[in-house]
Coordinates of C-alpha atoms in Angstrom, one line a residue:
M1 CA 19.5 10.0 14.2
E2 CA 18.8 6.5 13.0
K3 CA 15.4 5.2 14.1
K4 CA 15.1 2.0 16.2
L5 CA 13.0 -1.1 15.6
L6 CA 12.3 -3.8 18.2
F7 CA 11.4 -7.1 16.6
L8 CA 10.1 -10.0 18.7
S9 CA 9.4 -13.5 17.3
N10 CA 9.6 -17.1 18.0
G11 CA 12.5 -18.9 16.4
R12 CA 10.5 -21.6 14.6
Y13 CA 12.4 -23.1 11.6
D14 CA 14.6 -20.0 11.6
L15 CA 11.9 -18.2 9.5
Y16 CA 12.3 -15.1 11.8
K17 CA 15.7 -14.5 10.0
V18 CA 13.9 -13.7 6.8
F19 CA 11.9 -11.0 8.6
E20 CA 14.9 -9.7 10.5
E21 CA 16.9 -9.4 7.3
G22 CA 14.0 -7.5 5.7
F23 CA 13.7 -5.0 8.5
K24 CA 17.5 -4.4 8.4
K25 CA 17.5 -3.9 4.7
Y26 CA 14.4 -1.9 4.1
S27 CA 13.1 -0.2 7.3
G28 CA 16.0 2.3 7.6
C29 CA 16.2 1.4 11.3
E30 CA 18.6 -0.1 13.8
V31 CA 17.0 -3.5 14.5
T32 CA 17.0 -5.3 17.8
T33 CA 15.7 -8.9 17.7
V34 CA 14.4 -10.8 20.7
L35 CA 13.4 -14.4 20.3
Y36 CA 10.9 -15.9 22.8
K37 CA 12.6 -18.6 25.0
N38 CA 11.2 -21.3 27.2
Y39 CA 11.9 -20.7 30.9
K40 CA 14.1 -23.3 32.6
Y41 CA 13.6 -23.9 36.4
R42 CA 16.6 -22.7 38.4
N43 CA 16.0 -25.2 41.1
T44 CA 13.6 -27.8 42.5
W45 CA 11.8 -25.3 44.6
E46 CA 10.8 -23.3 41.6
K47 CA 9.3 -26.4 40.1
V48 CA 7.4 -27.1 43.3
Q49 CA 6.3 -23.5 43.5
N50 CA 4.9 -23.6 40.0
F51 CA 2.9 -26.8 40.8
L52 CA 1.4 -25.0 43.9
F53 CA 0.6 -21.9 41.8
K54 CA -1.3 -24.0 39.2
I55 CA -3.2 -25.9 41.9
F56 CA -4.2 -23.1 44.2
L57 CA -4.0 -19.9 42.1
N58 CA -4.7 -21.3 38.6
K59 CA -1.5 -19.6 37.4
N60 CA 1.5 -21.0 35.5
L61 CA 4.6 -19.5 37.1
K62 CA 6.8 -21.0 34.3
K63 CA 4.8 -19.2 31.6
I64 CA 4.8 -15.9 33.6
K65 CA 8.6 -16.0 33.9
A66 CA 9.0 -17.0 30.2
S67 CA 6.9 -14.1 29.2
E68 CA 8.9 -11.7 31.6
Q69 CA 12.1 -12.7 29.9
N70 CA 11.1 -10.7 26.8
L71 CA 11.4 -7.5 28.8
Y72 CA 14.9 -8.0 30.1
G73 CA 17.6 -5.6 28.8
L74 CA 15.4 -3.6 26.5
E75 CA 15.8 0.1 26.0
A76 CA 13.3 2.6 27.2
H77 CA 12.0 3.6 23.8
Y78 CA 11.8 2.4 20.2
D79 CA 10.3 4.0 17.1
Y80 CA 8.7 0.7 16.0
L81 CA 7.8 -2.5 17.7
V82 CA 6.9 -5.5 15.5
M83 CA 5.8 -8.7 17.0
I84 CA 5.1 -12.2 15.6
S85 CA 3.4 -14.8 17.7
A86 CA 2.3 -12.2 20.2
E87 CA 0.2 -14.9 21.9
L88 CA 3.4 -16.2 23.5
V89 CA 3.6 -13.1 25.7
L90 CA 1.2 -12.6 28.6
P91 CA -1.2 -9.5 28.4
Q92 CA 0.5 -7.6 31.2
H93 CA 3.8 -7.9 29.4
L94 CA 2.4 -7.1 26.0
K95 CA 1.1 -3.9 27.4
K96 CA 4.5 -2.9 28.8
L97 CA 6.2 -3.9 25.5
T98 CA 3.9 -1.9 23.3
Q99 CA 4.3 1.2 25.5
K100 CA 8.0 1.2 24.6
A101 CA 7.3 2.1 21.0
S102 CA 5.9 5.0 19.2
H103 CA 4.2 2.6 16.8
S104 CA 3.4 -1.0 17.6
V105 CA 2.5 -3.7 15.0
A106 CA 1.5 -7.3 15.3
Y107 CA 1.8 -9.7 12.4
Y108 CA -0.1 -13.0 12.6
W109 CA 1.6 -15.6 10.4
D110 CA -0.9 -18.4 11.4
S111 CA -4.7 -18.4 11.2
F112 CA -6.6 -17.8 14.4
D113 CA -8.3 -21.1 13.8
H114 CA -4.9 -22.8 14.1
I115 CA -3.3 -20.6 16.8
P116 CA -5.8 -18.6 18.9
A117 CA -4.2 -15.1 19.2
A118 CA -7.1 -12.7 18.5
H119 CA -7.0 -11.6 22.1
T120 CA -3.7 -9.8 21.5
I121 CA -4.9 -7.4 18.8
Q122 CA -6.1 -4.8 21.3
Y123 CA -2.6 -4.1 22.5
F124 CA -1.2 -2.9 19.2
D125 CA -1.6 0.3 17.1
E126 CA -2.0 -1.9 14.0
A127 CA -2.4 -5.6 13.3
F128 CA -1.8 -7.5 10.0
T129 CA -2.6 -11.1 8.9
F130 CA -2.1 -13.1 5.7
E131 CA -5.5 -14.9 6.3
P132 CA -8.4 -13.2 4.5
K133 CA -11.0 -14.6 6.9
D134 CA -9.2 -13.3 10.0
A135 CA -8.8 -9.9 8.4
K136 CA -12.5 -9.7 7.8
D137 CA -13.7 -11.3 11.1
Y138 CA -11.5 -9.1 13.3
N139 CA -11.3 -6.0 11.2
I140 CA -7.5 -6.0 10.9
N141 CA -5.2 -5.4 7.9
L142 CA -4.8 -8.0 5.2
I143 CA -1.3 -8.4 3.9
T144 CA 0.1 -11.2 1.7
N145 CA 3.3 -13.1 2.3
F146 CA 6.3 -12.1 0.1
Y147 CA 9.3 -13.5 -1.8
F148 CA 12.8 -12.9 -0.5
H149 CA 15.0 -14.7 -3.2
E150 CA 15.1 -13.6 -6.8
E151 CA 17.8 -15.8 -8.3
R152 CA 17.1 -17.3 -11.7
I153 CA 18.7 -20.6 -12.9
T154 CA 17.9 -22.8 -15.9
D155 CA 20.0 -25.8 -14.9
Y156 CA 17.8 -27.9 -12.6
D157 CA 18.7 -31.0 -10.7
Y158 CA 15.1 -32.2 -10.4
D159 CA 11.5 -31.4 -11.4
L160 CA 9.7 -30.9 -8.1
F161 CA 10.6 -30.2 -4.5
F162 CA 8.4 -30.2 -1.4
L163 CA 9.2 -30.1 2.3
A164 CA 6.6 -30.2 5.1
S165 CA 5.8 -31.8 8.4
Y166 CA 4.2 -35.3 8.3
D167 CA 0.5 -34.7 9.1
S168 CA -3.0 -35.4 7.6
R169 CA -1.8 -34.1 4.3
Y170 CA 0.3 -37.2 3.7
P171 CA -2.2 -39.2 1.6
L172 CA -2.6 -36.3 -0.9
I173 CA 1.2 -35.8 -1.0
A174 CA 1.6 -39.5 -1.8
K175 CA -1.0 -39.3 -4.5
I176 CA 0.7 -36.3 -6.1
A177 CA 4.1 -37.9 -5.9
T178 CA 2.9 -41.1 -7.4
A179 CA 1.2 -39.3 -10.3
L180 CA 4.4 -37.3 -11.1
E181 CA 6.6 -40.3 -10.9
A182 CA 4.3 -42.0 -13.5
Q183 CA 4.9 -38.9 -15.7
N184 CA 8.7 -39.5 -15.4
Q185 CA 9.2 -36.4 -13.3
K186 CA 12.2 -36.4 -10.9
V187 CA 10.6 -35.6 -7.5
V188 CA 12.1 -34.8 -4.1
I189 CA 9.7 -34.8 -1.2
K190 CA 10.8 -34.7 2.4
Q191 CA 8.4 -35.2 5.3
Y192 CA 9.5 -34.3 8.8
A193 CA 8.3 -36.2 11.9
E194 CA 9.7 -36.4 15.4
T195 CA 9.0 -40.1 15.3
L196 CA 9.4 -41.7 11.8
P197 CA 6.1 -43.1 10.6
D198 CA 5.8 -46.8 9.9
I199 CA 4.8 -46.6 6.2
T200 CA 6.1 -49.2 3.9
D201 CA 4.3 -48.3 0.7
A202 CA 5.4 -44.6 0.3
P203 CA 6.3 -43.4 -3.2
K204 CA 10.0 -43.7 -4.0
S205 CA 10.3 -39.9 -4.0
V206 CA 9.0 -39.4 -0.5
E207 CA 11.6 -39.5 2.3
F208 CA 10.7 -39.3 6.0
I209 CA 13.2 -37.4 8.2
D210 CA 13.4 -36.8 11.9
K211 CA 15.8 -33.9 11.8
H212 CA 14.9 -30.4 10.7
I213 CA 16.5 -29.2 7.4
S214 CA 18.1 -25.7 7.8
F215 CA 16.6 -22.7 6.1
N216 CA 19.6 -22.3 3.8
E217 CA 19.5 -26.0 2.8
T218 CA 15.7 -25.7 2.0
K219 CA 16.5 -22.7 -0.2
E220 CA 19.1 -24.7 -2.1
Y221 CA 16.6 -27.5 -2.7
M222 CA 14.1 -25.0 -4.1
R223 CA 16.7 -23.2 -6.2
K224 CA 17.6 -26.5 -7.9
S225 CA 14.0 -27.5 -8.6
R226 CA 11.9 -26.6 -11.7
I227 CA 8.6 -26.7 -9.9
I228 CA 7.6 -26.1 -6.3
L229 CA 4.7 -27.9 -4.6
D230 CA 2.4 -26.1 -2.1
I231 CA -0.2 -28.1 -0.1
H232 CA -2.3 -25.9 2.1
K233 CA -3.9 -26.9 5.4
D234 CA -7.7 -27.1 5.5
I235 CA -7.9 -24.3 8.1
Q236 CA -5.8 -22.0 5.9
R237 CA -7.1 -19.9 3.0
G238 CA -4.3 -17.3 2.8
L239 CA -1.5 -18.1 0.5
S240 CA 1.7 -19.7 2.0
F241 CA 5.2 -18.5 1.6
R242 CA 5.8 -21.2 -1.0
V243 CA 3.6 -19.4 -3.5
Y244 CA 5.7 -16.3 -3.3
E245 CA 9.0 -18.2 -3.1
A246 CA 8.1 -19.8 -6.5
M247 CA 7.3 -16.3 -7.8
G248 CA 10.6 -14.8 -6.6
L249 CA 12.7 -17.6 -8.1
G250 CA 10.7 -17.7 -11.3
K251 CA 9.5 -21.3 -10.9
K252 CA 6.3 -23.0 -11.7
L253 CA 3.9 -23.9 -8.9
I254 CA 1.5 -26.8 -8.1
T255 CA -0.8 -25.8 -5.3
T256 CA -4.0 -27.2 -3.7
N257 CA -5.2 -23.7 -2.7
P258 CA -7.9 -22.7 -5.2
D259 CA -8.0 -19.1 -3.9
V260 CA -4.8 -18.5 -5.8
K261 CA -7.0 -17.7 -8.8
D262 CA -8.2 -14.6 -7.1
Y263 CA -4.8 -12.9 -7.1
D264 CA -3.5 -10.6 -9.8
F265 CA -0.3 -12.7 -10.4
Y266 CA -2.3 -15.9 -11.2
N267 CA -1.2 -17.3 -14.6
P268 CA -2.4 -20.9 -15.4
N269 CA 0.9 -21.4 -17.4
N270 CA 2.8 -20.8 -14.2
I271 CA 0.4 -22.1 -11.5
F272 CA -1.5 -25.4 -11.6
I273 CA -4.3 -26.0 -9.1
W274 CA -4.4 -29.6 -8.0
T275 CA -8.0 -30.7 -7.2
T276 CA -9.6 -33.9 -6.1
E277 CA -10.3 -34.7 -9.8
T278 CA -6.7 -34.3 -10.9
K279 CA -5.0 -37.5 -12.1
A280 CA -1.9 -36.1 -13.8
L281 CA -0.3 -32.8 -14.8
P282 CA -1.1 -31.5 -18.3
S283 CA 1.8 -31.8 -20.6
E284 CA 1.5 -28.2 -21.7
F285 CA 2.1 -27.2 -18.0
L286 CA 5.1 -29.5 -17.8
N287 CA 6.7 -28.7 -21.1
T288 CA 6.4 -24.9 -21.3
P289 CA 8.7 -22.3 -19.7
Y290 CA 7.8 -20.0 -16.8
E291 CA 6.3 -16.7 -17.9
E292 CA 7.7 -13.7 -16.2
L293 CA 5.1 -11.4 -14.5
P294 CA 4.7 -7.7 -15.4
E295 CA 7.2 -5.7 -13.4
H296 CA 4.6 -3.8 -11.3
I297 CA 2.9 -7.0 -10.2
Y298 CA 6.2 -8.7 -9.4
K299 CA 7.5 -5.8 -7.3
K300 CA 4.2 -5.6 -5.4
Y301 CA 5.0 -8.9 -3.7
S302 CA 8.6 -8.2 -2.8
Q303 CA 10.0 -8.2 0.7
E304 CA 10.8 -4.5 0.4
N305 CA 7.2 -3.6 -0.4
W306 CA 6.0 -5.9 2.5
V307 CA 8.3 -4.2 5.0
K308 CA 7.3 -0.7 3.9
T309 CA 3.6 -1.5 3.9
L310 CA 3.8 -3.0 7.4
L311 CA 5.6 0.0 8.8
N312 CA 3.8 2.6 6.6
I313 CA 7.1 3.8 5.1
K314 CA 6.6 6.1 2.1
D315 CA 9.3 6.3 -0.6

């Protein structure tokens, strides 16, 4: 009989689809996906009731009902439960959810400094994080991100692509864009903001957008670019998905994360670390082709290996 896997996640940027596809392809399980939803008041009385709960009982009825929704319609038992963003589910509901599975796993795709979620670890049989500091501080499993596209092309439309939210990283992004433009590189950088910033001196290659770009469209931009840019956040030490997406697609990478040097796939021909001292990209980095990794290292960071490691599936 086919085993069953229950996967719960938020729907942020459709990234959950990558995990869902991986579980369907490599877990050998029938996969049920549940996305966390915000609760909408059914009537005015519920809104008033929640206000009274907050004032007199210090409880948020809306959050309670939103969390309860994750339990609706689920079967009595699953072989595996995998949760991302477990902090969105209240402890009493986490306990009920994890009791539905023979083996429960939490994956934390944000650092605990960014999104406090360490209080949820206790409810799972195993917990994994991509953040080395969190793995050490909370004694949980360290697992890297992974690549999920392996297509190779040699006919590029531009030299570098980057997509990110508009935040405190912008000055550095602008500096890198300006430097690459001066080196005659064709650069495409998109910065998302709900309200477009009033910036008049942005580099020509930087475009501010107020609508999310779909996951498939982002993939197409990366596919057509020769180099991928990765600018990590100050509170993050683990390597982002962009590092592995570049690996999977066989593209060069510019990253601001110096910890990439500590990984077995690091190759200075493929990966350039941008520091505060950097003024321009070395010509040898720009003008030499990507060097393929040894097969055993390349396969180590595949989506298949990630799924099987998370679920402890042996070949």
